Amino acid sequence: MITTSQITMRFGKVALFEDVSVKFVPGNRYGLIGANGSGKSTFMKILTGQLEQSEGHVTIGHGCTLGYLRQDHSAFDEYSIIDTVYMGNPMLWKLHCEREELYSKEDLTDEENERCGHIEDEFGEAGGYTMETEAATLLTGLGFTEDLFDKNMTVLQGGFKLRVLLAQVLFGKPDILLLDEPTNHLDMESIEWLVDLLTRYEGTLITISHDRFFLNQVCTHIADLDFHEIRMFSGNYDDFTIASLEARELQEKVNKKVEKQAEDLKAFISRFSSNASKAKQATSRKKQLDKLEIKKFKASSRVSPFIRFNPKKRLGNLVIEAEEISKSYDETLFSDFSCTIGPQERVAIIGKNGVGKTTLLNILCKRLESDTGQVKFGETVDIGMFPQDASHLLDPEYTALDWLTRFADSETPEVELRSFMGRMLFRGEDCFKKVGVLSGGEKARLILSKMTMEGGNVLALDEPTNHLDLESIEALNYSLSLFPNTLIFVSHDHRFIATLATRIFEVTSTGIIDYRGTLDEYEAMKKSR
């Protein structure tokens, strides 16, 4: 169990949260949610002892072990992948290292010989004889092949390093498990594997995530960081959204009832205050009026951008036609793939990491040449593109306003452009921030702003939800559901795909599967095989 008592965190005079007293109990799995910048990661770092709170204290149950998903991807670069996982159990790792050192020596002292007699018992009791199998199971579930286990961590890119660190914290089997964005860089298959593992976890789990599918499948409770406080809700993310909406609606009804009562009391007092026979009643009504209280709604840190994609020109019947396209780098990604994508189709490109999803999207959008075959556009096609890596588009020396001005109509006044940026949550001085210092979420919203201004009649998006908070994901999801034309996108967000896609391209190691139907229908079809 882990509890906080009157935790306050300030940076200068600004308080992220104040007087937070919450209890996280074993057997429950908590989703810690809140807008970007509300203090979720800060709160989690306080729980782990990485940050010192301004006031209050944290209490961890006696004898409880705590595991935390590290964000320092380069901390274990000098170790092998499987050794990095072993380190998740410090006691076992220490015994393993001592055992390896003893058995590597040709000549042992009497003391070392005696130690050899005891270390096997300690090693076995600590789980040493099953450690390799358990670590391998974790790594395999996260998409690693056995040939990688003994390779150095430096062979991995950031996303795969994060997977090893996730395996590390799971290997330790802690009583309290803290995960900050564990689904980042995971493909759908790995996310589903992690969901299955965590739903069987019996300790206390606290996880930060912007993945609605993950929160719904894993969480038994939602800890909502808003209004500078944490409120606890039973149930998953969908249950939370319903409960919080109902609570607000109930308070609005109570306020309206109080307002009506106040109006009636004021009318009585006004009418009879000068009437001697009614003076006592008027005085009584005045006391009642003074006691009435309309509960004011606190200003939420949770805000949503207003996103709308309005095509500037009509889309014809011919959109994209691909004929026997192929692409290889060191090995073949896919070959001889043909498809015709029509108006109003919503195509989701899915598959494991590294199989070529982004490559396929870029070829279909003529951003990349295929090795064979060709891609044809209809004459009316005008593609609006959201790239996974926008560094080639975003000039770090421009202000956000100046950068976006390049894509606006020349006669658009600055006041109108700033108003538009305000709807995309760039308010006040945010417009004059240098692009180079923007957060990942701000950069994503800037690219979306560019797309809405350009008014493409076909939209192509590559992992658009990666850096967005829940409110922005919901807003983007809704806006794309309203878009009347062709949509092609790469995503690992299960709910995003399930609510939008009418056609699935799954890129596999043996080819591309083209399924005409929704994600739920496609998954049901695969299970029925």
XYZ file of C-alpha atoms in Angstrom:
529
model
C 0.000 0.000 0.000
C 1.127 3.561 -0.680
C -0.499 6.687 0.777
C 0.046 10.419 0.555
C -0.829 12.937 3.253
C -1.381 16.592 2.339
C 1.137 16.521 -0.506
C 1.753 19.940 -2.072
C 4.158 20.672 -4.909
C 5.109 24.210 -5.850
C 7.481 25.594 -8.413
C 8.085 29.142 -7.256
C 4.664 30.577 -6.449
C 2.839 28.206 -8.819
C 1.248 25.132 -7.214
C 0.813 22.052 -9.390
C -1.298 20.400 -6.703
C -2.136 21.101 -3.055
C -3.054 19.055 0.030
C -3.328 15.775 -1.882
C -4.237 12.920 0.465
C -4.928 9.643 -1.334
C -4.529 5.935 -0.642
C -3.526 3.348 -3.266
C -4.342 -0.151 -2.023
C -3.191 -3.644 -3.124
C -5.293 -5.376 -5.751
C -6.370 -2.106 -7.359
C -5.002 -0.757 -10.633
C -5.092 3.041 -10.836
C -4.960 5.155 -13.980
C -3.420 8.535 -13.129
C -4.848 10.970 -15.670
C -4.861 14.725 -16.256
C -4.057 17.325 -18.867
C -0.506 17.783 -20.124
C 1.330 19.928 -17.568
C -1.077 19.148 -14.726
C 1.666 17.372 -12.740
C 1.135 13.628 -13.321
C 4.793 12.721 -13.871
C 5.825 15.065 -11.039
C 3.404 13.320 -8.656
C 4.735 9.911 -9.692
C 8.340 11.056 -9.155
C 7.346 12.161 -5.648
C 5.915 8.679 -4.994
C 9.222 7.104 -6.078
C 11.333 9.536 -4.054
C 12.969 11.098 -7.112
C 11.485 14.491 -6.246
C 10.998 16.118 -2.861
C 7.521 17.553 -2.334
C 7.059 21.074 -0.985
C 4.806 19.867 1.849
C 3.293 16.639 3.141
C 4.651 13.101 3.137
C 4.450 9.738 1.353
C 4.100 6.446 3.244
C 4.905 3.066 1.720
C 3.709 -0.088 3.482
C 6.307 -1.867 5.615
C 8.351 -4.333 3.586
C 6.732 -3.321 0.273
C 8.974 -3.253 -2.779
C 8.457 -0.567 -5.396
C 9.112 -0.823 -9.138
C 9.226 2.177 -11.462
C 9.481 2.320 -15.242
C 12.643 4.335 -15.851
C 12.708 7.078 -18.473
C 16.534 7.222 -18.674
C 16.975 5.102 -21.800
C 20.781 5.185 -21.785
C 21.332 4.124 -18.145
C 22.153 0.502 -19.059
C 24.023 0.920 -22.341
C 27.040 -1.023 -21.067
C 24.970 -4.147 -20.320
C 23.349 -6.843 -22.423
C 19.595 -6.795 -22.958
C 18.895 -9.838 -20.781
C 21.244 -8.646 -17.996
C 19.368 -5.325 -17.962
C 16.158 -7.276 -17.348
C 17.789 -9.325 -14.565
C 18.658 -6.089 -12.754
C 14.962 -5.613 -12.062
C 15.511 -7.991 -9.115
C 18.524 -6.416 -7.318
C 19.040 -9.273 -4.832
C 18.930 -11.960 -7.530
C 21.204 -9.892 -9.784
C 23.757 -9.546 -6.980
C 23.730 -13.309 -6.367
C 23.948 -13.997 -10.105
C 27.021 -11.747 -10.475
C 28.725 -13.266 -7.426
C 27.998 -16.800 -8.665
C 29.323 -16.017 -12.153
C 32.503 -14.531 -10.694
C 33.154 -17.516 -8.415
C 32.652 -20.071 -11.168
C 34.889 -18.162 -13.567
C 37.921 -18.601 -11.279
C 40.307 -21.546 -11.746
C 41.591 -21.522 -8.172
C 39.342 -20.792 -5.201
C 40.335 -19.970 -1.642
C 38.921 -22.028 1.221
C 36.532 -19.187 1.984
C 35.391 -19.050 -1.652
C 34.903 -22.829 -1.728
C 32.733 -22.579 1.361
C 30.788 -19.742 -0.235
C 30.144 -21.926 -3.319
C 28.436 -24.411 -1.047
C 25.965 -21.813 0.209
C 25.358 -19.626 -2.827
C 23.472 -22.313 -4.772
C 20.834 -22.526 -2.031
C 20.460 -18.739 -1.882
C 20.420 -18.487 -5.672
C 17.740 -21.167 -5.999
C 15.538 -19.681 -3.255
C 15.754 -16.264 -4.946
C 14.473 -17.745 -8.215
C 17.805 -18.056 -9.971
C 17.053 -21.308 -11.786
C 13.990 -19.869 -13.517
C 15.320 -16.329 -14.083
C 16.384 -16.946 -17.677
C 13.008 -18.410 -18.645
C 11.063 -15.611 -16.935
C 13.181 -12.863 -18.513
C 12.899 -14.508 -21.928
C 9.103 -14.716 -21.589
C 8.912 -10.995 -20.827
C 11.197 -10.034 -23.712
C 9.384 -12.290 -26.182
C 6.044 -10.803 -25.163
C 7.445 -7.348 -25.876
C 8.541 -8.315 -29.388
C 12.186 -9.382 -28.947
C 13.644 -12.426 -30.676
C 16.007 -14.753 -28.815
C 19.005 -13.775 -30.959
C 18.880 -10.268 -29.408
C 18.946 -11.296 -25.742
C 22.746 -11.310 -25.342
C 23.381 -8.230 -27.470
C 24.361 -4.916 -25.963
C 21.647 -2.354 -25.170
C 23.324 0.105 -27.555
C 22.028 -1.866 -30.571
C 18.488 -0.732 -29.700
C 16.694 2.484 -30.605
C 14.884 4.508 -27.910
C 11.509 2.786 -28.279
C 12.970 -0.699 -27.913
C 15.162 0.381 -25.003
C 11.960 1.445 -23.259
C 10.571 -2.064 -23.792
C 13.606 -3.596 -22.082
C 13.170 -1.201 -19.151
C 9.512 -2.236 -18.970
C 10.588 -5.893 -18.873
C 13.098 -4.961 -16.158
C 10.509 -3.446 -13.828
C 8.085 -6.352 -14.435
C 10.836 -8.907 -13.775
C 11.302 -7.515 -10.266
C 7.695 -8.469 -9.350
C 7.342 -5.438 -7.046
C 4.478 -5.029 -4.581
C 3.860 -1.538 -5.974
C 4.254 -0.962 -9.709
C 4.506 2.590 -11.123
C 4.387 2.955 -14.906
C 4.700 6.277 -16.742
C 3.325 5.903 -20.293
C 4.113 2.158 -20.602
C 2.409 1.830 -24.015
C 4.644 4.428 -25.695
C 6.435 2.794 -28.650
C 4.487 -0.463 -28.240
C 2.579 -1.972 -31.167
C -0.983 -3.270 -30.749
C 0.104 -6.865 -30.153
C 2.542 -5.846 -27.397
C -0.063 -3.565 -25.799
C -2.545 -6.442 -25.663
C 0.144 -8.682 -24.129
C 0.887 -6.031 -21.500
C -2.831 -5.616 -20.761
C -3.121 -9.365 -20.153
C -0.086 -9.352 -17.839
C -1.207 -6.328 -15.819
C -4.785 -7.551 -15.341
C -3.258 -10.579 -13.589
C -0.984 -8.414 -11.421
C -1.999 -8.682 -7.738
C -0.090 -5.743 -6.249
C -0.773 -2.014 -6.402
C -0.505 -0.563 -9.906
C -0.403 3.169 -10.708
C -0.046 4.020 -14.384
C -0.018 7.217 -16.416
C -1.396 6.703 -19.904
C -3.116 8.529 -22.757
C -4.237 5.239 -24.313
C -7.984 4.920 -23.749
C -8.090 1.210 -24.680
C -5.288 0.467 -22.208
C -6.960 2.458 -19.402
C -10.296 0.754 -20.034
C -8.843 -2.748 -20.085
C -6.436 -2.416 -17.149
C -7.770 0.076 -14.592
C -10.093 -0.634 -11.690
C -9.875 3.022 -10.535
C -9.085 6.422 -12.044
C -7.075 9.018 -10.117
C -7.915 12.316 -11.802
C -5.398 15.121 -11.297
C -7.344 18.322 -11.945
C -8.243 21.527 -10.096
C -4.832 21.165 -8.295
C -6.122 18.054 -6.515
C -6.603 14.317 -7.090
C -10.094 12.874 -7.093
C -10.603 9.110 -7.046
C -13.220 7.340 -9.196
C -14.135 3.649 -9.242
C -14.054 1.929 -12.617
C -12.134 2.425 -15.844
C -11.691 5.492 -18.058
C -15.145 5.269 -19.654
C -16.716 4.923 -16.204
C -14.797 8.023 -15.100
C -15.977 10.135 -18.049
C -19.594 9.176 -17.345
C -19.287 9.722 -13.571
C -17.556 13.106 -13.880
C -20.107 14.305 -16.445
C -23.006 13.150 -14.256
C -21.480 14.868 -11.203
C -21.214 18.149 -13.101
C -24.756 17.869 -14.469
C -26.070 17.113 -10.966
C -24.282 20.164 -9.540
C -25.673 22.330 -12.359
C -29.200 21.146 -11.490
C -28.593 21.883 -7.790
C -27.292 25.349 -8.694
C -30.367 26.070 -10.837
C -32.625 24.977 -7.970
C -30.728 27.238 -5.549
C -30.872 30.144 -8.040
C -34.674 29.715 -8.367
C -35.032 29.574 -4.588
C -32.923 32.737 -4.235
C -35.072 34.555 -6.832
C -38.258 33.600 -4.923
C -36.775 34.756 -1.608
C -35.612 38.055 -3.111
C -39.050 38.645 -4.604
C -40.744 38.015 -1.234
C -38.296 40.284 0.614
C -38.703 43.048 -1.946
C -42.455 42.820 -1.822
C -43.026 42.576 1.937
C -39.982 44.157 3.658
C -41.903 47.421 4.193
C -45.069 45.612 5.328
C -45.200 45.613 9.152
C -47.330 42.467 9.343
C -44.870 40.577 7.094
C -41.663 42.069 8.535
C -40.773 38.978 10.583
C -41.304 36.704 7.577
C -39.235 39.018 5.387
C -36.422 38.969 7.981
C -36.627 35.163 8.110
C -36.419 34.977 4.297
C -33.403 37.285 4.397
C -31.606 34.865 6.737
C -32.475 31.955 4.430
C -31.141 33.899 1.447
C -27.863 34.619 3.242
C -27.384 30.897 3.866
C -27.930 29.876 0.242
C -24.737 29.006 -1.592
C -24.230 28.407 -5.282
C -21.229 26.159 -5.752
C -18.800 27.714 -8.204
C -17.099 25.443 -10.715
C -13.328 25.484 -10.417
C -11.303 26.258 -13.519
C -10.210 22.919 -14.966
C -6.747 22.369 -16.412
C -8.469 20.010 -18.843
C -9.110 21.827 -22.131
C -9.769 20.521 -25.620
C -8.645 22.023 -28.925
C -11.269 22.773 -31.559
C -10.237 20.771 -34.646
C -12.152 20.698 -37.929
C -10.940 19.440 -41.296
C -12.862 21.117 -44.120
C -11.787 20.099 -47.657
C -11.275 23.088 -49.941
C -12.139 21.210 -53.124
C -14.425 18.347 -54.064
C -12.964 14.840 -54.188
C -13.674 12.726 -57.255
C -14.387 9.008 -57.435
C -10.768 8.030 -58.139
C -8.535 8.598 -55.113
C -5.505 6.275 -54.880
C -4.596 3.289 -57.010
C -1.494 1.204 -56.251
C -0.260 -1.439 -58.698
C 2.185 -4.148 -57.563
C 4.240 -1.902 -55.301
C 7.252 -3.311 -53.415
C 9.847 -1.981 -51.009
C 13.078 -3.418 -49.661
C 15.896 -2.076 -47.556
C 18.195 -4.674 -46.003
C 15.293 -7.082 -46.408
C 11.944 -7.075 -48.175
C 9.176 -5.202 -46.328
C 6.411 -6.039 -48.801
C 6.114 -6.920 -52.469
C 3.590 -6.853 -55.333
C 0.856 -5.152 -53.313
C -2.067 -3.673 -55.222
C -5.093 -1.775 -53.947
C -7.676 0.801 -54.955
C -8.786 3.277 -52.290
C -12.019 5.122 -52.972
C -13.742 8.222 -51.599
C -15.041 8.029 -48.024
C -12.887 4.983 -47.206
C -11.054 5.069 -43.871
C -7.983 2.857 -44.063
C -6.001 1.936 -40.924
C -2.492 0.581 -41.489
C -1.569 -1.706 -38.590
C 1.179 -4.178 -37.716
C 4.188 -4.774 -35.506
C 6.878 -2.141 -35.126
C 9.433 -2.186 -37.915
C 7.365 -4.087 -40.491
C 6.969 -1.109 -42.842
C 3.719 0.670 -41.924
C 5.154 4.187 -42.317
C 6.897 3.116 -45.528
C 3.599 1.875 -46.984
C 1.786 5.087 -46.007
C 4.494 7.266 -47.569
C 4.454 5.263 -50.804
C 0.645 5.454 -51.045
C 0.909 9.237 -50.514
C 3.756 9.569 -53.073
C 6.155 10.770 -50.382
C 8.434 7.804 -51.145
C 9.213 5.890 -54.331
C 8.397 2.183 -54.438
C 10.966 -0.245 -55.836
C 8.440 -1.670 -58.287
C 4.978 -0.781 -59.555
C 3.346 2.609 -59.336
C 0.857 4.725 -57.402
C -1.736 6.873 -59.201
C -3.781 9.741 -57.760
C -7.135 10.942 -58.980
C -6.981 14.377 -60.598
C -8.770 16.049 -57.682
C -6.636 14.555 -54.877
C -4.991 17.013 -52.474
C -3.382 15.211 -49.507
C -3.047 16.731 -46.053
C -0.207 14.923 -44.271
C 0.618 14.387 -40.585
C 4.101 12.800 -40.506
C 5.333 10.754 -37.558
C 8.557 12.800 -37.578
C 7.853 16.445 -38.439
C 11.391 17.724 -37.820
C 11.887 18.397 -41.549
C 8.799 20.649 -41.503
C 9.239 22.497 -38.219
C 11.854 25.254 -38.307
C 13.043 25.601 -34.667
C 13.995 29.271 -35.092
C 10.508 30.432 -36.147
C 7.872 31.399 -33.622
C 4.757 29.215 -33.734
C 2.798 32.146 -35.196
C 5.375 32.965 -37.878
C 5.678 29.320 -38.880
C 1.919 28.888 -39.234
C 1.567 32.188 -41.125
C 3.458 30.583 -44.022
C 0.488 28.281 -44.638
C -2.304 30.851 -44.245
C -3.899 32.859 -47.040
C -1.832 35.993 -47.655
C -4.747 38.287 -46.748
C -5.465 36.591 -43.389
C -4.969 39.241 -40.640
C -2.782 38.342 -37.662
C -5.640 38.810 -35.196
C -7.678 36.157 -37.051
C -4.714 33.785 -37.164
C -4.106 34.210 -33.422
C -7.790 33.556 -32.762
C -7.481 30.336 -34.768
C -4.368 29.369 -32.793
C -6.261 30.026 -29.559
C -8.794 27.380 -30.568
C -5.828 25.018 -30.962
C -4.706 25.948 -27.399
C -1.932 28.378 -28.383
C -3.027 31.255 -26.178
C -1.432 34.586 -25.403
C 2.349 34.371 -25.410
C 2.236 30.719 -26.551
C 1.934 32.036 -30.115
C 5.382 33.608 -29.830
C 7.187 30.557 -28.479
C 10.031 29.336 -30.680
C 9.083 26.107 -32.438
C 12.266 24.518 -31.089
C 11.086 24.779 -27.453
C 7.551 23.486 -28.003
C 6.508 20.263 -26.283
C 5.644 17.167 -28.296
C 1.933 17.863 -27.833
C 2.297 21.488 -28.942
C 4.212 20.462 -32.071
C 1.519 17.903 -32.902
C -1.201 20.566 -32.532
C 0.830 22.932 -34.740
C 0.982 20.314 -37.516
C -2.762 19.692 -37.135
C -3.307 23.466 -37.387
C -1.362 23.504 -40.660
C -3.480 20.630 -41.992
C -6.769 22.342 -41.141
C -5.627 25.573 -42.824
C -4.493 23.795 -45.994
C -7.848 22.039 -46.348
C -6.706 18.828 -48.025
C -9.471 16.575 -49.336
C -7.596 13.348 -48.417
C -5.977 13.031 -44.977
C -2.952 10.846 -44.201
C -1.764 10.592 -40.594
C 1.171 8.648 -39.164
C 0.806 7.992 -35.410
C -1.023 11.299 -34.760
C -1.918 10.496 -31.120
C 1.649 9.822 -29.909
C 2.205 13.127 -28.072
C -1.383 14.251 -27.468
C -3.192 14.221 -24.124
C -6.541 12.499 -23.705
C -8.571 15.633 -24.429
C -6.687 16.345 -27.665
C -6.965 12.690 -28.740
C -10.724 12.799 -28.152
C -10.993 16.062 -30.121
C -8.934 14.689 -33.027
C -10.872 11.426 -32.996
C -14.170 13.326 -33.192
C -12.990 15.695 -35.927
C -11.810 12.806 -38.101
C -15.154 11.042 -37.601
C -16.780 14.132 -39.186
C -14.350 14.275 -42.132
C -16.380 13.346 -45.237
C -13.576 12.050 -47.468
C -10.799 9.454 -47.625
C -8.685 8.900 -44.535
C -5.489 6.790 -44.326
C -3.664 6.464 -41.033
C -1.077 4.483 -39.096
C -1.825 3.952 -35.414
C -1.337 1.628 -32.451
C -4.234 3.266 -30.582
C -6.858 0.513 -30.482
C -9.813 2.801 -29.775
C -8.724 5.345 -32.381
C -8.656 2.613 -35.030
C -11.834 0.904 -33.815
C -13.888 4.120 -34.001
C -12.605 5.300 -37.390
C -11.456 2.502 -39.697
C -13.701 0.924 -42.323
C -10.797 -0.969 -43.932
C -7.653 -2.559 -42.498
C -4.221 -2.989 -44.090
C -2.174 -5.243 -41.780
C 1.493 -5.275 -42.737
C 3.027 -8.639 -41.774
C 6.347 -10.373 -42.432
C 4.629 -12.492 -45.102
C 2.734 -9.719 -46.898
C -0.046 -7.157 -46.558
C -3.533 -8.302 -45.571
C -6.291 -6.126 -47.068
C -9.503 -6.503 -45.043
C -12.652 -4.544 -45.857
C -14.298 -4.009 -42.506
C -13.795 -2.571 -39.025
C -11.054 -3.469 -36.548
C -13.502 -5.395 -34.351
C -14.681 -7.394 -37.371
C -11.088 -8.058 -38.430
C -10.041 -9.257 -34.972
C -13.130 -11.475 -34.733
C -12.298 -12.967 -38.146
C -8.715 -13.752 -37.078
C -9.888 -15.418 -33.846
C -12.398 -17.577 -35.727
C -9.705 -19.055 -37.986
